[in-house]
GROMACS .gro file of C-alpha atoms in nm:
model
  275
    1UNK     CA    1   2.842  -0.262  -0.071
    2UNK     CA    2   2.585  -0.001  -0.234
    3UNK     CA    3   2.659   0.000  -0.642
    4UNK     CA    4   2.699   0.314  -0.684
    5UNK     CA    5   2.570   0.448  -0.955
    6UNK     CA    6   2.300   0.294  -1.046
    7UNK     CA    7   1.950   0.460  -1.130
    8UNK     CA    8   1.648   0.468  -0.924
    9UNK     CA    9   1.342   0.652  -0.947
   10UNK     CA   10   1.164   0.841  -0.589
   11UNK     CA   11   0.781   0.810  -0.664
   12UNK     CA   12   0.507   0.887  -0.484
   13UNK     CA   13   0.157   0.733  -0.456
   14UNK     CA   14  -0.064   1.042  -0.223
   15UNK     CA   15   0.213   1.092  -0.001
   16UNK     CA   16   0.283   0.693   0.025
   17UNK     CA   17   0.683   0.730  -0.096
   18UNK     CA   18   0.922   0.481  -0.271
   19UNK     CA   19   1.264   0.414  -0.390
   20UNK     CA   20   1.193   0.227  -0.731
   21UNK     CA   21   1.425   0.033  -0.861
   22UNK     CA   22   1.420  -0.111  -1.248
   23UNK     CA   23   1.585  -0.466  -1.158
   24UNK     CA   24   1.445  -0.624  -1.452
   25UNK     CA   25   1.818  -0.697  -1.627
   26UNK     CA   26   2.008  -0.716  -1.368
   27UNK     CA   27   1.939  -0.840  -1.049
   28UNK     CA   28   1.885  -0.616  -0.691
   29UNK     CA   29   2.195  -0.742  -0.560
   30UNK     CA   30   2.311  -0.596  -0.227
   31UNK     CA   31   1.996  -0.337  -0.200
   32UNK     CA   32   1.765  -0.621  -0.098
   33UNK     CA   33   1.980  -0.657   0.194
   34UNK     CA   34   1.768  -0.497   0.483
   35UNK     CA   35   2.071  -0.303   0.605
   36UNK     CA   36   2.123  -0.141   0.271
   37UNK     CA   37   1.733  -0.111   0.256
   38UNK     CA   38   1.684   0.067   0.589
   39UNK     CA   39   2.003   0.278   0.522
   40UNK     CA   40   1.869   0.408   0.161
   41UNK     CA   41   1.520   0.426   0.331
   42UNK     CA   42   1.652   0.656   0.618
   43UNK     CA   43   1.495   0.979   0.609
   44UNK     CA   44   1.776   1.219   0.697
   45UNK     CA   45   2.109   1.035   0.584
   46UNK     CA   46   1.914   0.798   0.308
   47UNK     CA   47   1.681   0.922  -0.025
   48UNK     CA   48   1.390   0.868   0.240
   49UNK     CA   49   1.130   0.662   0.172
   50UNK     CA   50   0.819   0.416   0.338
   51UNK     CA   51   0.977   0.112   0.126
   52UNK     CA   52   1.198  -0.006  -0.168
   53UNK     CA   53   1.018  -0.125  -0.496
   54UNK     CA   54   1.171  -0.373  -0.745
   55UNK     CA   55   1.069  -0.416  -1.067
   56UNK     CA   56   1.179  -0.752  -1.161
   57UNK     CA   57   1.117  -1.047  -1.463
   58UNK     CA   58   0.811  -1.234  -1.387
   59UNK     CA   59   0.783  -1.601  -1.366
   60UNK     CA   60   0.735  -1.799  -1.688
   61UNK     CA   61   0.422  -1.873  -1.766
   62UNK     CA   62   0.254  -1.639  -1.525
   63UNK     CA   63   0.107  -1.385  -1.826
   64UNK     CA   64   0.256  -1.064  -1.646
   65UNK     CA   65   0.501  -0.804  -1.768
   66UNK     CA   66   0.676  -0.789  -1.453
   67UNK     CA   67   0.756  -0.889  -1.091
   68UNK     CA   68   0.650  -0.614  -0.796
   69UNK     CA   69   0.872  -0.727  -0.476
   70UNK     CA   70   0.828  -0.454  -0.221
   71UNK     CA   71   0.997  -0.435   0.085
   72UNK     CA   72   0.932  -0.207   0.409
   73UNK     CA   73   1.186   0.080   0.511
   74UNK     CA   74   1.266  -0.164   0.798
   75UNK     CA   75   1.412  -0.421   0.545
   76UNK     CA   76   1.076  -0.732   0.599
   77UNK     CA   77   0.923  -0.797   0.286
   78UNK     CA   78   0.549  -0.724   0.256
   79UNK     CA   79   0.300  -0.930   0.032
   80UNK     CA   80   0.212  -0.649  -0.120
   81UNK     CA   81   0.166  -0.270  -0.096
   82UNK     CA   82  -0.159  -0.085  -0.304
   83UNK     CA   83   0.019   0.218  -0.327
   84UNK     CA   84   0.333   0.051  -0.429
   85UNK     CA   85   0.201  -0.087  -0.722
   86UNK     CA   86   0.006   0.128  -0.831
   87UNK     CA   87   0.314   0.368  -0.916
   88UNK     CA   88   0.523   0.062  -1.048
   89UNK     CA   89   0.237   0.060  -1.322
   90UNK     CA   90   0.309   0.403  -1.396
   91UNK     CA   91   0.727   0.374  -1.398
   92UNK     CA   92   0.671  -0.009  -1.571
   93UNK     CA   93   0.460   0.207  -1.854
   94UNK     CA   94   0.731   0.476  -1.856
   95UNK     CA   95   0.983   0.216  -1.896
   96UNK     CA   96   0.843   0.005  -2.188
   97UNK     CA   97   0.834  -0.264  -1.953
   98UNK     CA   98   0.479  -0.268  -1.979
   99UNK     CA   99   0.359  -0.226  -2.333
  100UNK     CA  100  -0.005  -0.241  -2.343
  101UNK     CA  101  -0.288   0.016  -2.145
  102UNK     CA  102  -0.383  -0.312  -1.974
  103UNK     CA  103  -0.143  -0.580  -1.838
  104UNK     CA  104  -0.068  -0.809  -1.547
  105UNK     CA  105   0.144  -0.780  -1.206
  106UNK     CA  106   0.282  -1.074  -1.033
  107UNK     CA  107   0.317  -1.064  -0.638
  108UNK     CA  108   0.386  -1.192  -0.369
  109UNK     CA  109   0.014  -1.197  -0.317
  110UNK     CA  110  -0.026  -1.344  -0.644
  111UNK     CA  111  -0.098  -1.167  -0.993
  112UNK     CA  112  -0.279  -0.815  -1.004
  113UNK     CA  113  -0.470  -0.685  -1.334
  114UNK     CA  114  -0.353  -0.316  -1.411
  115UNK     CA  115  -0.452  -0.058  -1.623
  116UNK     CA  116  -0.405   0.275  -1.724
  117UNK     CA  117  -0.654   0.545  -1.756
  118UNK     CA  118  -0.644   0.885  -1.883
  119UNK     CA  119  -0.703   0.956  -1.480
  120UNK     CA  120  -0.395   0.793  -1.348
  121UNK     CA  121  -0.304   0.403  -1.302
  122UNK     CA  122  -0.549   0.170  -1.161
  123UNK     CA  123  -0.528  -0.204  -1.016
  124UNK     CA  124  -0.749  -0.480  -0.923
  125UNK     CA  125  -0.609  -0.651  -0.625
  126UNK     CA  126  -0.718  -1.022  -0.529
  127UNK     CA  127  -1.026  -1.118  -0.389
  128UNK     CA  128  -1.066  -1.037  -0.040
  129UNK     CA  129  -1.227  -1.256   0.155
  130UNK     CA  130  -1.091  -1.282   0.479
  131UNK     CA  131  -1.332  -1.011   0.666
  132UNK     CA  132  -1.413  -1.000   1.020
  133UNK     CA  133  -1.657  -0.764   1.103
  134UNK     CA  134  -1.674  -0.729   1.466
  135UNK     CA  135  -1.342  -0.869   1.707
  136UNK     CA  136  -1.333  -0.915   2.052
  137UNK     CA  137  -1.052  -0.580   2.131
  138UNK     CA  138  -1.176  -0.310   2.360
  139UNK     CA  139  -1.312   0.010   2.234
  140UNK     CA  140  -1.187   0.312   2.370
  141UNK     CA  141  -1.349   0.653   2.370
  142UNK     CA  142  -1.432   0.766   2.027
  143UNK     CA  143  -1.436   0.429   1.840
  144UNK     CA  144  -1.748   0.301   1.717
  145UNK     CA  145  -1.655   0.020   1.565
  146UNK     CA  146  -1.334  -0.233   1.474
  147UNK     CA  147  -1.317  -0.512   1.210
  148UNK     CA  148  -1.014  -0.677   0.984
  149UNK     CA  149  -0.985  -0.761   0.638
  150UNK     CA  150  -0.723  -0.940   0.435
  151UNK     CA  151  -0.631  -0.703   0.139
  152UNK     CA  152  -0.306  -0.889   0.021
  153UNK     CA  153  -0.185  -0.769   0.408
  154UNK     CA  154  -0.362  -0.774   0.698
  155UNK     CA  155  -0.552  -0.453   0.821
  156UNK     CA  156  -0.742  -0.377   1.110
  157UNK     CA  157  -0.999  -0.100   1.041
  158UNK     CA  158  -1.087   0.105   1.344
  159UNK     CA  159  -1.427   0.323   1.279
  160UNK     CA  160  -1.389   0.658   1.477
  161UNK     CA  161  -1.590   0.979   1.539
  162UNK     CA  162  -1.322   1.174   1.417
  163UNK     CA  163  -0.972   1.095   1.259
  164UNK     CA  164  -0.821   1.415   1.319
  165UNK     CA  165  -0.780   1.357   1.712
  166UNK     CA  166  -0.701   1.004   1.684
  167UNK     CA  167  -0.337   0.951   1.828
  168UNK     CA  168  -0.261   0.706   1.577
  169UNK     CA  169   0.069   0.585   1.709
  170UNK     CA  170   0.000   0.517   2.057
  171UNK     CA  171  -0.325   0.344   1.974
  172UNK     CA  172  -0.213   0.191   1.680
  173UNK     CA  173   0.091   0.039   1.773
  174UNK     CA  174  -0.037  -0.156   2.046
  175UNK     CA  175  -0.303  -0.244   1.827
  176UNK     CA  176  -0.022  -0.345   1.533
  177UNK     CA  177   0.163  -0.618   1.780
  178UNK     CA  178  -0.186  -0.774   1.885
  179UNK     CA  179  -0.130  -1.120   1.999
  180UNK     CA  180  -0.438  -1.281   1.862
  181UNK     CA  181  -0.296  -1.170   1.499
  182UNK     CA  182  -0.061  -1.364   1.349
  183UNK     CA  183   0.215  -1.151   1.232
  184UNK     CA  184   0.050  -0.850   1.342
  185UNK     CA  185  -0.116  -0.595   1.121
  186UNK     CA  186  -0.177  -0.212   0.990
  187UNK     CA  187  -0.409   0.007   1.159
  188UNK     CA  188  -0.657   0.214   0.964
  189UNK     CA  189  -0.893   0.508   1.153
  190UNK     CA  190  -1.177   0.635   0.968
  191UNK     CA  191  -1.451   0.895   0.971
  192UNK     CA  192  -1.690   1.126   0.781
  193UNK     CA  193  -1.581   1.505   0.807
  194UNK     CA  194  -1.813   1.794   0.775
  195UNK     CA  195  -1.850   1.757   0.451
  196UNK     CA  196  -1.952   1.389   0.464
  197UNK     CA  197  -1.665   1.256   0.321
  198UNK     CA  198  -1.437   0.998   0.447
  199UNK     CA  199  -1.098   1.048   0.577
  200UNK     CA  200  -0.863   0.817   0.679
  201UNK     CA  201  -0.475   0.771   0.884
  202UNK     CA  202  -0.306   0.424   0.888
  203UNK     CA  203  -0.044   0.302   1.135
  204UNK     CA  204   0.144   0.106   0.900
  205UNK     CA  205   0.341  -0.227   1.009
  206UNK     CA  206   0.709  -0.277   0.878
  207UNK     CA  207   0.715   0.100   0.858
  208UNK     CA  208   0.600   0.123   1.277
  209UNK     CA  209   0.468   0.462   1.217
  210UNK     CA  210   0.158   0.646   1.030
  211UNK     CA  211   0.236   0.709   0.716
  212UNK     CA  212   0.073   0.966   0.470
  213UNK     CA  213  -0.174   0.703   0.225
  214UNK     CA  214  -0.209   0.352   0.254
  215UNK     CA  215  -0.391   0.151  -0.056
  216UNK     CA  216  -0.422  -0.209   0.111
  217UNK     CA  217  -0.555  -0.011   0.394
  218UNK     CA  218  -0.804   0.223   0.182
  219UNK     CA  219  -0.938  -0.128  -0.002
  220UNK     CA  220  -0.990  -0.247   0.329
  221UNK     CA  221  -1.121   0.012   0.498
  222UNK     CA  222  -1.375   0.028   0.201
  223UNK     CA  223  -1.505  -0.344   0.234
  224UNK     CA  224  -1.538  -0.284   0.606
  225UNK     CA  225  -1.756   0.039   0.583
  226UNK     CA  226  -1.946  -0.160   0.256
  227UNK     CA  227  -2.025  -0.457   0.484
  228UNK     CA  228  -2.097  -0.191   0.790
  229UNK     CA  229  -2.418  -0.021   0.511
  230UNK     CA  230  -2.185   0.308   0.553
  231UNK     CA  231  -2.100   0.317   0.173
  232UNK     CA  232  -2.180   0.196  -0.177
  233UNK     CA  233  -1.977  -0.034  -0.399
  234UNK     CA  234  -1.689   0.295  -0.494
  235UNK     CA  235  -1.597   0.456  -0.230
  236UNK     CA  236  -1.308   0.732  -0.200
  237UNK     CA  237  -1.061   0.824   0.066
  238UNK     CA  238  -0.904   1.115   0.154
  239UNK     CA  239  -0.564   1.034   0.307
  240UNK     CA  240  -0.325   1.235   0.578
  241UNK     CA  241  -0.124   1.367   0.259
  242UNK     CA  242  -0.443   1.480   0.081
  243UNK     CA  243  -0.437   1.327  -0.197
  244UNK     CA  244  -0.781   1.083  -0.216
  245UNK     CA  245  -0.773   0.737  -0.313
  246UNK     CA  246  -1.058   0.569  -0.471
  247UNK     CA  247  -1.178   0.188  -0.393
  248UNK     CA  248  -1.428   0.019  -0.619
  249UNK     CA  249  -1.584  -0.305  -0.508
  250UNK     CA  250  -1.759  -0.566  -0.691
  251UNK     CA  251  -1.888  -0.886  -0.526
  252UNK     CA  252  -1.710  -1.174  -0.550
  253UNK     CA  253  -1.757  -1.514  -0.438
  254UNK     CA  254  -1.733  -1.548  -0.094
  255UNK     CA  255  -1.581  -1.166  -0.083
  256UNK     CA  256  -1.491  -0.872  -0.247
  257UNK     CA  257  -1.348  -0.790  -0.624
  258UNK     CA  258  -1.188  -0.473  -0.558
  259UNK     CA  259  -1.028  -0.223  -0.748
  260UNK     CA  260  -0.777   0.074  -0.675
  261UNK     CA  261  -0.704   0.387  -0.861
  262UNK     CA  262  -0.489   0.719  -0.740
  263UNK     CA  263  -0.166   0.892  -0.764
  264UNK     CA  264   0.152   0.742  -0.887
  265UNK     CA  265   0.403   1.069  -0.898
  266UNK     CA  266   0.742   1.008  -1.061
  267UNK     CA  267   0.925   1.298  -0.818
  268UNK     CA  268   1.243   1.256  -0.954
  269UNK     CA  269   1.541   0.969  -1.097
  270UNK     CA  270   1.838   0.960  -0.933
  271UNK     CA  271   2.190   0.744  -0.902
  272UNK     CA  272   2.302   0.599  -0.564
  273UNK     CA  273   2.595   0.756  -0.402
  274UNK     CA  274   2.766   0.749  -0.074
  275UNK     CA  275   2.519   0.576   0.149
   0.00000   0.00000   0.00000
């Protein structure tokens, strides 16, 4: 049964959305159940929303303020989600949770550094360095290129002449449920506009639909344009909501260092009621 009643917060990280939920005294209970998830995730009936966020006591001895479990509006549990934890920074700040401008995340895809900046919140993610730069899929008409990276989740990173005419759910799902991937995986597009800027649409798994930002997906969308000579070590992204999220890289052994900064919007707090 959904406790009603109790407070949760609808942020948004460009366009990326989240239930957020402070479980650091008492426990999730019944809403990490993926029925209640997808129910409270459900766009029309639900508060609507890509995934649910808890903010939860980290381990002992692990140096961080706080736990980040995120789970998909589906109910599966993700490793992690950029976008995700970049606005439980900003609500674990809010909060008092986190007390200092820099402090430490723990994961499922182990423990994150964040900060924040006068700009916004910002968070190094783990070095990546799983990266495939070519794989044996078919092109179709309009892709140049296709590569995967490990950025906490697995991303394939499709390089296309333009992103705005890319049908991103029919070629992305099948691409999503490909067999040679264990698991499966999200599916970025990417091009330059007029302007020679980047813009980018995801096909995000656990969510099976495009969604409106994606940070694993920007980070590794980055590497793979880095390691293509399309970009320099900061690159930024301007997602389908808009909003622009910015990747900096710094070589690491045997990968990539990189760093994430954008939006982490605290829309409104609410209580749970009849779900």
């Amino acid at each position: 049964m959904l406790p009603t009643g109790r407070t949760f917060y609808k942020m948004s990280g460009s366009g990326n959305d989240f239930v957020m939920v402070d479980a650091m005294r008492e426990p999730p209970g019944p809403l990490a159940e993926s029925r209640v998830i997808q129910e409270v995730c459900a766009r029309a009936t639900g508060v609507g929303a890509d995934g649910i966020v808890f903010l939860e006591p980290a381990s002992r001895g692990s140096g961080a303020a706080y736990r980040m479990t995120y789970l998909n509006s589906d109910g599966s549990r993700a490793d992690l989600c950029g976008n995700a934890s970049l606005c439980s920074a900003r609500l674990a700040t809010e909060l008092g949770v986190a007390s200092s401008a820099e402090f430490r995340v723990e994961t499922d895809a182990g423990i994150l550094g964040a900060r924040i900046l006068p700009t916004g919140p910002e968070v190094d993610l783990r070095p990546v360095t799983d990266v495939r730069r070519t794989l044996p899929f078919r092109l179709v008409q309009g892709e140049q290129w296709m590569g995967y990276a490990v950025a906490g989740v697995p991303h394939l990173v499709v390089r296309v002449d333009d992103v705005a005419t890319v049908p991103v759910v029919e070629r992305g799902r099948p691409l999503r449920h490909e067999a040679s991937l264990p698991g499966g995986a999200n599916v970025n597009f990417v091009s330059r506009d007029a302007a020679g800027g980047w813009r980018i649409r995801t096909y995000e798994r656990g969510v099976e639909g495009e969604t409106l930002a994606c940070g694993t997906g920007s980070v590794a969308t980055a590497i793979l344009l880095r390691e293509a000579g399309e970009v320099e070590d900061r690159v930024a992204l301007a997602t389908r909501s808009g909003r622009t999220l910015t990747v900096r890289l710094t070589k690491a052994d045997g990968g990539w260092q990189p760093s994430l900064s954008g939006e982490a919007r605290l829309v409104f707090e609410g209580r749970f009621g009849e779900i």
